[in-house]
mmCIF file of C-alpha atoms and ligand atoms in Angstrom:
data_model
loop_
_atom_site.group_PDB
_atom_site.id
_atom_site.type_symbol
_atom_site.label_atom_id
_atom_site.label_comp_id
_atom_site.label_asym_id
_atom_site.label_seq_id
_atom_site.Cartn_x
_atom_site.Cartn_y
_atom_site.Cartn_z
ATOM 1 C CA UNK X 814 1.054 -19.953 -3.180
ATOM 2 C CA UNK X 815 -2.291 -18.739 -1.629
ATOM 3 C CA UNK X 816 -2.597 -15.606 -4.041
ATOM 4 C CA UNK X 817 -4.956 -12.790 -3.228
ATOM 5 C CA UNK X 818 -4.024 -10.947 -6.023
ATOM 6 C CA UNK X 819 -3.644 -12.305 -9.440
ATOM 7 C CA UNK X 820 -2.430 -9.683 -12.560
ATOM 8 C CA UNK X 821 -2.629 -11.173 -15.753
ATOM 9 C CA UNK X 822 -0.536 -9.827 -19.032
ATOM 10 C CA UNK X 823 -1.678 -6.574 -17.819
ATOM 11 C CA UNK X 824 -0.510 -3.246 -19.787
ATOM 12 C CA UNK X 825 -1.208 0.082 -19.040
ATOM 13 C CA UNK X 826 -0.619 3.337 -20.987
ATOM 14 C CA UNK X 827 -0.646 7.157 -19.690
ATOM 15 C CA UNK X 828 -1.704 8.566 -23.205
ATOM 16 C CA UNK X 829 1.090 6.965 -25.857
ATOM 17 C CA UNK X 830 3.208 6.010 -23.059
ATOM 18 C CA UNK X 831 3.579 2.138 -21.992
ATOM 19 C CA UNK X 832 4.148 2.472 -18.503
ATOM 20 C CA UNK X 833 3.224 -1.011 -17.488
ATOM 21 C CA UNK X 834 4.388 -3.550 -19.826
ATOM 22 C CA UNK X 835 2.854 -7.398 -19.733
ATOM 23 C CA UNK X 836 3.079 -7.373 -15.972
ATOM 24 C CA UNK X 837 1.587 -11.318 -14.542
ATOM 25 C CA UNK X 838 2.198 -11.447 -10.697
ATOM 26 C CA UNK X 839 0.398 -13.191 -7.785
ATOM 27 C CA UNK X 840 0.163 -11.844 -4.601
ATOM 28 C CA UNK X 841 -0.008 -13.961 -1.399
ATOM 29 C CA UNK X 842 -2.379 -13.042 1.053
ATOM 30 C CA UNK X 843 -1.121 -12.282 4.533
ATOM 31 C CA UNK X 844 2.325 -11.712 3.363
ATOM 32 C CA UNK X 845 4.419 -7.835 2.753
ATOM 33 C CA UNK X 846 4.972 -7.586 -0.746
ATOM 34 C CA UNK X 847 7.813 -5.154 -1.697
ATOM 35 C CA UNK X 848 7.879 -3.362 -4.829
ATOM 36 C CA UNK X 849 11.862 -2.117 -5.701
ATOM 37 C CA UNK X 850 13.608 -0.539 -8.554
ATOM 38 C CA UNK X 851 14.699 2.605 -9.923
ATOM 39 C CA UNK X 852 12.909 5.690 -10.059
ATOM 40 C CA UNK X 853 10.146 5.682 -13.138
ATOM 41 C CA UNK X 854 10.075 1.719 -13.156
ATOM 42 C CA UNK X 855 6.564 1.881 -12.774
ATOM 43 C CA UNK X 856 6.416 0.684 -9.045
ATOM 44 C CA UNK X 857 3.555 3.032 -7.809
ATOM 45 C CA UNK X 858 1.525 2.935 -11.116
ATOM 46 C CA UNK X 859 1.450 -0.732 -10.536
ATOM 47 C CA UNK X 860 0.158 -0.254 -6.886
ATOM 48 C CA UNK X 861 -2.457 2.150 -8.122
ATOM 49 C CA UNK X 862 -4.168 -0.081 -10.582
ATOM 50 C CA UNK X 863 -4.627 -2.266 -7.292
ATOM 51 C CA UNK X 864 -7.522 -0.002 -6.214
ATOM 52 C CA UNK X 865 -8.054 1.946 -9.773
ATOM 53 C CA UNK X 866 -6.415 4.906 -8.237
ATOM 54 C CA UNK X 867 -5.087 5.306 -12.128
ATOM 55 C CA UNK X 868 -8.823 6.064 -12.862
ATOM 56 C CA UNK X 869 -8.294 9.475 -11.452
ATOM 57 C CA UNK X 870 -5.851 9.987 -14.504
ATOM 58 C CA UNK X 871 -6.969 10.997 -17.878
ATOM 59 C CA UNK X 872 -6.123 9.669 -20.508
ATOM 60 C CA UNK X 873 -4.678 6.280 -18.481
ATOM 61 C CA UNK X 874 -5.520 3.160 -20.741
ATOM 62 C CA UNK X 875 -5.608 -0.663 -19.031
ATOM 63 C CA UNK X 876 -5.352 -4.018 -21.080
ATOM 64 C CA UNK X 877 -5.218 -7.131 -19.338
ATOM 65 C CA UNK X 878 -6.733 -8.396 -15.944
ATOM 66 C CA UNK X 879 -6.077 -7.655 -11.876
ATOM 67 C CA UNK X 880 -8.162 -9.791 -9.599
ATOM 68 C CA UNK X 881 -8.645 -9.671 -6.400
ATOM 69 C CA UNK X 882 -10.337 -12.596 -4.228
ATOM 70 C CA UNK X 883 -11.265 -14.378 -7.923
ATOM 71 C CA UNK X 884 -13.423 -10.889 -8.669
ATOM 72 C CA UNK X 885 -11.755 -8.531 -11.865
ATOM 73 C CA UNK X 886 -11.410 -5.134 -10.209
ATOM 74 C CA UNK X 887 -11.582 -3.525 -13.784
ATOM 75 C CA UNK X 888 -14.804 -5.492 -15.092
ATOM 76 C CA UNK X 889 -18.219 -3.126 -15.340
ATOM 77 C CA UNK X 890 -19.331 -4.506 -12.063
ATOM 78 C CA UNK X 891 -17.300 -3.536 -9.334
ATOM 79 C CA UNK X 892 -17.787 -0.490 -7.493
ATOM 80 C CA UNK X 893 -14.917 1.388 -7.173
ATOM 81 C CA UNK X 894 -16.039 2.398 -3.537
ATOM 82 C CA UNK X 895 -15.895 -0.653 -2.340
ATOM 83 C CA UNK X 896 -13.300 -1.749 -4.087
ATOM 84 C CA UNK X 897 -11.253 1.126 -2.034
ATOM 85 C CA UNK X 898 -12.868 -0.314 0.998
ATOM 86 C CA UNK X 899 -11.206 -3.375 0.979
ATOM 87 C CA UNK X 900 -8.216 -1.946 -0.523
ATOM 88 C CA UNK X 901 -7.110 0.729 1.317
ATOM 89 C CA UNK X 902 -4.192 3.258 1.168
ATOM 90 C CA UNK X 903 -1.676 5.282 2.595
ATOM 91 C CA UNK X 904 0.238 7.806 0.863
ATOM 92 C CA UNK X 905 3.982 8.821 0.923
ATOM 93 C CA UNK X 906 3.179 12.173 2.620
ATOM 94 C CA UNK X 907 0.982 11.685 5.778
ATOM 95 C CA UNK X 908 -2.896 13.452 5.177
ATOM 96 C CA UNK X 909 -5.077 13.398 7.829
ATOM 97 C CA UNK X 910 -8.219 15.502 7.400
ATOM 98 C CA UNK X 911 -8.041 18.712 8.658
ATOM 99 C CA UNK X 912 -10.282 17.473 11.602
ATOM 100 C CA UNK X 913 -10.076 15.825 15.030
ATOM 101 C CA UNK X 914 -7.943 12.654 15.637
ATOM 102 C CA UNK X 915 -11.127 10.633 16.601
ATOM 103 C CA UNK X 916 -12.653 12.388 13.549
ATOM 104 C CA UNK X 917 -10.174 11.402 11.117
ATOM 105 C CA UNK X 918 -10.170 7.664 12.001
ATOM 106 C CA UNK X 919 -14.502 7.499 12.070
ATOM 107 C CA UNK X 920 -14.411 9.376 8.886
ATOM 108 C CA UNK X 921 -14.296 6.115 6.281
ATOM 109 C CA UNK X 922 -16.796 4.481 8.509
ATOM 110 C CA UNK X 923 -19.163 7.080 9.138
ATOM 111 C CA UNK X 924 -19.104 7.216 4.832
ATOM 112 C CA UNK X 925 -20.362 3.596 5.026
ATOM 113 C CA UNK X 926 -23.246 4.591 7.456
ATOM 114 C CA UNK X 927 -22.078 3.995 10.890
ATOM 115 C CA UNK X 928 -23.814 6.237 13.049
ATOM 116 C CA UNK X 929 -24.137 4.306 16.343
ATOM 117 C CA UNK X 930 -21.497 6.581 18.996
ATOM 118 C CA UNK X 931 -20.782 3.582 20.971
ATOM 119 C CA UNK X 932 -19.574 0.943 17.904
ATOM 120 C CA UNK X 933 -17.635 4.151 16.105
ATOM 121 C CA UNK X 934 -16.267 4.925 19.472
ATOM 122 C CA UNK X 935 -14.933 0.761 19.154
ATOM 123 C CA UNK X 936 -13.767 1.457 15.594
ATOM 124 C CA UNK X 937 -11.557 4.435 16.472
ATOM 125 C CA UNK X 938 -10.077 2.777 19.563
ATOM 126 C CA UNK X 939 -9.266 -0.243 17.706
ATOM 127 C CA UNK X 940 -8.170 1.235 14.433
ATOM 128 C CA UNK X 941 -5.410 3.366 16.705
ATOM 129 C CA UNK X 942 -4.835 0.176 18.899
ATOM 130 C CA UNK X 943 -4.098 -1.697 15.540
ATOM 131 C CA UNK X 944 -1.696 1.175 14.277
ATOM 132 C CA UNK X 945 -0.007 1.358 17.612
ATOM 133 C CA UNK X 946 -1.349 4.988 18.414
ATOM 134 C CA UNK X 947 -3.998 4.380 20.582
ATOM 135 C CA UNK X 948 -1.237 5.056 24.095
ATOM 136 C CA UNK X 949 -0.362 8.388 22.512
ATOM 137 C CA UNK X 950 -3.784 10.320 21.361
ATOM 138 C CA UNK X 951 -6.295 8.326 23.966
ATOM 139 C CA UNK X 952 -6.682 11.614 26.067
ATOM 140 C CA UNK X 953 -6.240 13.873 23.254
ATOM 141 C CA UNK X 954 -8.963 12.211 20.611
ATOM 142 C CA UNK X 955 -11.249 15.751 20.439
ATOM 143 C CA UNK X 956 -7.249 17.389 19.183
ATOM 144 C CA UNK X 957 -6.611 18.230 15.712
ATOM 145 C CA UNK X 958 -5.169 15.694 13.491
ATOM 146 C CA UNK X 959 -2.967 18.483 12.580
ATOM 147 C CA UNK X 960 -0.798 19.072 15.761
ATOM 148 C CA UNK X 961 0.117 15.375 15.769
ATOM 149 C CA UNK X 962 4.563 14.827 14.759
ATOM 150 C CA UNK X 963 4.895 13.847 10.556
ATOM 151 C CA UNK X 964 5.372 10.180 12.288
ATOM 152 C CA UNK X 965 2.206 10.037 14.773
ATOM 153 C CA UNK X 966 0.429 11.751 11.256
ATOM 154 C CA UNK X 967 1.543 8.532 9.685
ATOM 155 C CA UNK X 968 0.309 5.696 11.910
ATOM 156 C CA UNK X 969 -3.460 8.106 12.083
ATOM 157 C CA UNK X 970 -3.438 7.834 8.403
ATOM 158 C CA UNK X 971 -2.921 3.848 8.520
ATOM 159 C CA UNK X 972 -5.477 3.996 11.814
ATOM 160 C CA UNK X 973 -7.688 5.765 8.941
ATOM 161 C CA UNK X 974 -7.199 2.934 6.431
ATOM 162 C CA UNK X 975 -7.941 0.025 8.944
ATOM 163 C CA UNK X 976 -11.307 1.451 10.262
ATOM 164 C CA UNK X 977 -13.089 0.141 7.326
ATOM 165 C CA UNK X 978 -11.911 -3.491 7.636
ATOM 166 C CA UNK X 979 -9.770 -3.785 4.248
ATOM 167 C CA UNK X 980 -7.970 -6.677 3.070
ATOM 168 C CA UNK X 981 -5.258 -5.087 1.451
ATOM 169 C CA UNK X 982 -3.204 -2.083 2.733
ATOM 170 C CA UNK X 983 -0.797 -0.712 0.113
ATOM 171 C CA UNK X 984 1.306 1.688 1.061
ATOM 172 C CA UNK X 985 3.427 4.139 -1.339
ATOM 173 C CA UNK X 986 6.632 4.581 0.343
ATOM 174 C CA UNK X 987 4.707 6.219 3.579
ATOM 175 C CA UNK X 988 8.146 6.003 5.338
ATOM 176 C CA UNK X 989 10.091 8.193 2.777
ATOM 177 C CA UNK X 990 9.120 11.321 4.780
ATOM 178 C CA UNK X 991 9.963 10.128 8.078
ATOM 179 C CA UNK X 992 13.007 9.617 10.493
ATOM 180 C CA UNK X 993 14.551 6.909 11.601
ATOM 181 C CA UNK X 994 12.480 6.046 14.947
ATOM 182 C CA UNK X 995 9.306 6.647 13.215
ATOM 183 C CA UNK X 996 9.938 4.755 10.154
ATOM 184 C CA UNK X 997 11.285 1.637 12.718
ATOM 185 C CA UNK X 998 7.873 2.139 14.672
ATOM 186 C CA UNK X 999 5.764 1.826 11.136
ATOM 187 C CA UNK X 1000 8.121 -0.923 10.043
ATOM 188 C CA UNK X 1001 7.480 -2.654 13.223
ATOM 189 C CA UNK X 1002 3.902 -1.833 12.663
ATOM 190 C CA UNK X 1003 3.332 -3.339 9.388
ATOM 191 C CA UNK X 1004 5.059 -6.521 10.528
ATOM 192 C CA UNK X 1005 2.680 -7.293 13.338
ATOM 193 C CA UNK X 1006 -0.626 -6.181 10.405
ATOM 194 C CA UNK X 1007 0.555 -8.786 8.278
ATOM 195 C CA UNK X 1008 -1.185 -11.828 10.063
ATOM 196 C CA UNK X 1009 -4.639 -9.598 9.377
ATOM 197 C CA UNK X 1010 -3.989 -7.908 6.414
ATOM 198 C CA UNK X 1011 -2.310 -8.669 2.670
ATOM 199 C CA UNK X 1012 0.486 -5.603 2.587
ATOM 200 C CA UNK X 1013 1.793 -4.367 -0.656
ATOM 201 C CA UNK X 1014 4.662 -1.620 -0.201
ATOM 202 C CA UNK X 1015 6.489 0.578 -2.480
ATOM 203 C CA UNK X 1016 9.995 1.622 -1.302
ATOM 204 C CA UNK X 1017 12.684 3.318 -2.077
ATOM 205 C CA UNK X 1018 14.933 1.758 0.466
ATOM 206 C CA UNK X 1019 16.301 -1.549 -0.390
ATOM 207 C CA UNK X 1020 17.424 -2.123 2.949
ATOM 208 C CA UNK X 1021 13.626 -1.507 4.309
ATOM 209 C CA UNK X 1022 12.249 -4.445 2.041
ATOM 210 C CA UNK X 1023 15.103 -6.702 2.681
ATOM 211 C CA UNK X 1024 14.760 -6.247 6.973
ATOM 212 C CA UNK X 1025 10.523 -5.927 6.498
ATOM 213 C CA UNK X 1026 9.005 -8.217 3.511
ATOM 214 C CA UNK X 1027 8.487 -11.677 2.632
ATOM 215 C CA UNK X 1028 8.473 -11.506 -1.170
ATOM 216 C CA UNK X 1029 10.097 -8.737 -3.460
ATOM 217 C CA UNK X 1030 8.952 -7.605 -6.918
ATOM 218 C CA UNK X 1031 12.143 -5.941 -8.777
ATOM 219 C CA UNK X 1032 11.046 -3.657 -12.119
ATOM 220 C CA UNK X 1033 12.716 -2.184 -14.685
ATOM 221 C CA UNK X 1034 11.396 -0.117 -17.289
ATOM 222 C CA UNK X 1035 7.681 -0.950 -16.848
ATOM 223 C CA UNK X 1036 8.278 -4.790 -16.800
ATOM 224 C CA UNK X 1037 8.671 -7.251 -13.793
ATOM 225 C CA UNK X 1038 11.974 -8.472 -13.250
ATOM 226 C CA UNK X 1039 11.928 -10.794 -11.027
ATOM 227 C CA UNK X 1040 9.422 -11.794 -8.546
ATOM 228 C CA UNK X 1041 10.577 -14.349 -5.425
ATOM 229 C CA UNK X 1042 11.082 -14.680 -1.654
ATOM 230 C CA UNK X 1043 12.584 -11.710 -0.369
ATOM 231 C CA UNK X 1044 15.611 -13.555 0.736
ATOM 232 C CA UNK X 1045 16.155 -15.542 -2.903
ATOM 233 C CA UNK X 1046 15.593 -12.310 -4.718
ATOM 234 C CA UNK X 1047 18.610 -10.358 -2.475
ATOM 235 C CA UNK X 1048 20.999 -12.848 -1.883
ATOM 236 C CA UNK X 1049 20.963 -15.312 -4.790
ATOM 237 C CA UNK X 1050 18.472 -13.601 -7.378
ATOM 238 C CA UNK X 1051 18.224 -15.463 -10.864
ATOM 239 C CA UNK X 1052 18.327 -12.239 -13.483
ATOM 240 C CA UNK X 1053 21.706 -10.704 -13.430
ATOM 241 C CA UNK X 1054 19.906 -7.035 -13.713
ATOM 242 C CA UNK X 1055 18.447 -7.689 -10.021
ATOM 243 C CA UNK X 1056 21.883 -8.518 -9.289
ATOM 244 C CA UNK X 1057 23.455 -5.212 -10.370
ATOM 245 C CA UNK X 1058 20.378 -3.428 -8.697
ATOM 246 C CA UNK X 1059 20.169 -5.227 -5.465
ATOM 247 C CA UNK X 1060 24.274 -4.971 -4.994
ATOM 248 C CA UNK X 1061 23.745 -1.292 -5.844
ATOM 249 C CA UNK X 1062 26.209 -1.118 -9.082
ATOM 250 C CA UNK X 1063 23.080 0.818 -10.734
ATOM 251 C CA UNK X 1064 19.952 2.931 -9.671
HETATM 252 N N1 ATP F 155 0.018 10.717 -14.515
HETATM 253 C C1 ATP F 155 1.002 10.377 -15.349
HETATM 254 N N2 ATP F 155 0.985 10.798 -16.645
HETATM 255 C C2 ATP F 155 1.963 10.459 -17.505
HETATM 256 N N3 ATP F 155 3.030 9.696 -17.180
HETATM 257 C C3 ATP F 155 3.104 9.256 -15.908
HETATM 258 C C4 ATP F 155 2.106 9.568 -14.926
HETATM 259 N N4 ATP F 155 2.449 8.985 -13.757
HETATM 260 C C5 ATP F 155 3.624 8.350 -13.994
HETATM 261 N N5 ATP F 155 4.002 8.503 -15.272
HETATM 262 C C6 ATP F 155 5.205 7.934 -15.892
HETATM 263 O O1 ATP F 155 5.133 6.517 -15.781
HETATM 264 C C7 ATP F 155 6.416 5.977 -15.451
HETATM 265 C C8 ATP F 155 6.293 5.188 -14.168
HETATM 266 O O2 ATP F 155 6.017 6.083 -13.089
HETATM 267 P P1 ATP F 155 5.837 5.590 -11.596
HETATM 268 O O3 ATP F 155 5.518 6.776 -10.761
HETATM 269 O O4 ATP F 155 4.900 4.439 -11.565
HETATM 270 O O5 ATP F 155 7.299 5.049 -11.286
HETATM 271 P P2 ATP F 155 7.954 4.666 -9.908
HETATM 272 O O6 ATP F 155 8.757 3.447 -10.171
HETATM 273 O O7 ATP F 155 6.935 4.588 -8.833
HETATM 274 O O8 ATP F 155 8.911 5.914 -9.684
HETATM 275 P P3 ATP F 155 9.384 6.634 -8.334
HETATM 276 O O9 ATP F 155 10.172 5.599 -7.624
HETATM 277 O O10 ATP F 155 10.220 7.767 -8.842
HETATM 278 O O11 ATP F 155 8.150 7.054 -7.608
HETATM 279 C C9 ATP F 155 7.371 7.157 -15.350
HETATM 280 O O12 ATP F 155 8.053 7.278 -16.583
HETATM 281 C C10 ATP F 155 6.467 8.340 -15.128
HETATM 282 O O13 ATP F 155 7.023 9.511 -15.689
#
């Protein structure tokens, strides 16, 4: 496996609590990851320590390693900026800036010192080309971000994430809040981003990570299950407890 991601034993605590427990896991690069399991498994404080969101929380505590492209995100080193540069995110509830579409999308790079008009203006165009929004807001760029549908909201804030060029998109079930046609439209979306980008994906929807992923990550209580091809983990999975869970007799 061509792993862009590597977590070693890693163990994290919110205060006393042992949310994370021993967690090793490689990522492939390229690939959708799914994480699945029932609610308080630790699914999205996993995907946080991927770009030290978890730093935001006091009293969080790590052990262990997570490195990304051979480097340890959590050594004294890295700089969480551009750490969150090449590993973007996009949030369950859509949250563009208060501002104009084109001004939401040049925001990240403008932040990294792009000033030139004409290469911002061929960041925005291909950030919403790449998140298959471009047809919709071209004529409408100078708009608020705000009068754009929940769904439309959505694909800006993964435009957003792309304009700075990450590696890895992670995405905390962004299609929770959506309907049907939008979440297809993202779904499609995220399949056609996988040949550029390494996706990691928190859902709540087992059918979503069966139809959309490659691999699937099943926890329970803080630990990883079982890890495999998405298709070996749903229809012939090797722990009876990702049996129960994927054939819905718990969760
Ligand atoms: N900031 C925090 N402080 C203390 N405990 C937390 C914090 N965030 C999460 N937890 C606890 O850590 C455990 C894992 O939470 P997490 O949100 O990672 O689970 P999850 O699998 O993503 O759940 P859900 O599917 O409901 O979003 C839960 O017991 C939760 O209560």
């Amino acid at each position: 496996m061509n792993a862009l991601i590597h977590i070693d034993k890693l163990n994290l605590y919110y205060g006393h609590f042992h949310a994370l427990k021993n967690i090793s896991l490689d990522i492939p690069k390229k690939t959708i990851t799914a994480f699945i399991g029932p609610s308080g498994c630790g699914k999205s404080t996993l995907l946080r320590t991927l770009n030290r969101m978890n730093d935001m929380i006091p009293s969080t505590r790590i052990e262990g390693t997570v490195n990304i492209g051979g480097t340890n995100i959590y050594s004294d080193e890295v700089s969480v900026e551009d750490l969150r540069k090449r590993v973007g995110m996009v949030f369950q509830q859509a949250n563009p800036f208060p501002k104009t579409i084109y001004d939401n999308v040049a925001y990240g790079p403008r932040l990294h010192g792009i000033t030139n008009k004409a290469e911002l203006d061929k960041i925005v165009e291909k950030s919403l080309r790449q998140a298959a929004l471009w047809d919709e807001v071209k004529d409408v760029l100078k708009k608020s971000a705000m009068g754009l549908s929940g769904g439309q909201q959505q694909r800006l804030c993964i435009a957003r994430a792309l304009a700075v060029q990450p590696d890895i998109l992670l995405m905390d079930e962004s299609t929770s809040a959506l309907d049907p046609i939008s979440t297809l439209k993202i779904e499609e979306l995220v399949q056609e981003l996988k040949d550029q980008y390494t996706i990691v994906m928190v859902t709540h929807n087992m059918h979503q990570a069966a139809r959309i992923s490659d691999r699937t990550v099943f926890f329970l209580n803080g630990e990883v299950v079982e890890a495999d091809d998405t298709k070996t983990l749903f229809s012939n999975p090797s722990d009876s407890r990702t049996e129960d869970y994927v054939s819905g007799r718990f969760g």
